[in-house]
């Protein structure tokens, strides 16, 4: 699998870290380039913690050692300098005094980076297993609330158009009721950027108890949602000021689109027939402009 950046991982893990561990993560995100020139002991002093705390931080985000962190930061910086889809010099924060030009640069760079990192880390086997299950499913449930609820409805729209029996659930009681009626012939997809939203985790857990194939779409592979699922599709989110979570939505939609297209391939005859039966609907509802004389 192609390499991915470590700072989005730190940004994802930061809300779950407390006290001294969080201080270490915040300083790394503040100036990743400077950290590459620090020893673990020096980073501990700069954060008011200790060398042992820095080591614990590395392990908390899934790295073997501080040396591993330094290597990841250096490689990330090198990729940023040669990449076509983002510049290392544009930071994630937007201040009230920033120009519109900078706002566009930061938002565009952040979104492109999140999408590219998600593509780089896609687990093809997980996509394939999820698509195989969805293509033959008797029924597909999709759970999500808030911003992820919008993605759940987008998923419903895509799969419904190619003939899948699918429903997006954005209300917890309806989601739980539907999950309780699932069978081993069904698929349940839970969507949550954080992977910690109870209203999404609980129906997915219930769907798993009922024997359905369960799929988690989240940015945190160690989250409650990921643990509740048999198949995990992991996204990446780089965020900016004022846009917390929205970068995650773009990268999650990339995963959903990959899943949708693969399901269409696997159910080609049904998908093609469904599209042919509905292709006329959009043009029929197009408003024709009047030419000025």
mmCIF file of C-alpha atoms in Angstrom, residues 5 7-8 11 32-33 75-93 101-114 116-117 238-240:
data_model
loop_
_atom_site.group_PDB
_atom_site.id
_atom_site.type_symbol
_atom_site.label_atom_id
_atom_site.label_comp_id
_atom_site.label_asym_id
_atom_site.label_seq_id
_atom_site.Cartn_x
_atom_site.Cartn_y
_atom_site.Cartn_z
ATOM 1 C CA UNK A 5 0.974 10.998 6.179
ATOM 2 C CA UNK A 7 -0.065 14.331 10.845
ATOM 3 C CA UNK A 8 -3.661 13.467 9.851
ATOM 4 C CA UNK A 11 -5.060 15.088 14.296
ATOM 5 C CA UNK A 32 6.157 19.222 12.368
ATOM 6 C CA UNK A 33 9.336 20.336 10.573
ATOM 7 C CA UNK A 75 8.795 11.300 4.709
ATOM 8 C CA UNK A 76 5.581 13.289 4.914
ATOM 9 C CA UNK A 77 7.470 16.533 4.448
ATOM 10 C CA UNK A 78 9.274 15.099 1.430
ATOM 11 C CA UNK A 79 6.026 13.934 -0.164
ATOM 12 C CA UNK A 80 4.471 17.345 0.389
ATOM 13 C CA UNK A 81 7.332 19.100 -1.368
ATOM 14 C CA UNK A 82 6.991 17.041 -4.557
ATOM 15 C CA UNK A 83 3.238 16.432 -4.587
ATOM 16 C CA UNK A 84 0.873 17.808 -7.203
ATOM 17 C CA UNK A 85 -2.105 17.856 -4.862
ATOM 18 C CA UNK A 86 -1.050 20.140 -2.033
ATOM 19 C CA UNK A 87 1.740 22.364 -0.791
ATOM 20 C CA UNK A 88 3.563 21.860 2.484
ATOM 21 C CA UNK A 89 3.754 25.603 3.033
ATOM 22 C CA UNK A 90 -0.018 26.137 3.323
ATOM 23 C CA UNK A 91 -1.063 25.466 6.898
ATOM 24 C CA UNK A 92 -4.484 24.303 8.070
ATOM 25 C CA UNK A 93 -5.528 27.394 10.036
ATOM 26 C CA UNK A 101 -7.289 33.875 -2.054
ATOM 27 C CA UNK A 102 -5.631 32.222 0.950
ATOM 28 C CA UNK A 103 -8.956 30.778 2.117
ATOM 29 C CA UNK A 104 -9.434 29.141 -1.290
ATOM 30 C CA UNK A 105 -5.852 27.820 -1.251
ATOM 31 C CA UNK A 106 -6.158 26.359 2.245
ATOM 32 C CA UNK A 107 -9.585 24.789 1.695
ATOM 33 C CA UNK A 108 -8.644 23.384 -1.705
ATOM 34 C CA UNK A 109 -5.292 22.045 -0.508
ATOM 35 C CA UNK A 110 -6.871 20.492 2.589
ATOM 36 C CA UNK A 111 -9.649 18.757 0.664
ATOM 37 C CA UNK A 112 -7.313 17.469 -2.037
ATOM 38 C CA UNK A 113 -4.873 16.192 0.569
ATOM 39 C CA UNK A 114 -7.620 14.338 2.454
ATOM 40 C CA UNK A 116 -5.416 11.718 -1.954
ATOM 41 C CA UNK A 117 -4.427 10.272 1.415
ATOM 42 C CA UNK A 238 -7.112 16.958 7.059
ATOM 43 C CA UNK A 239 -9.081 19.780 8.637
ATOM 44 C CA UNK A 240 -8.946 23.568 8.618
#
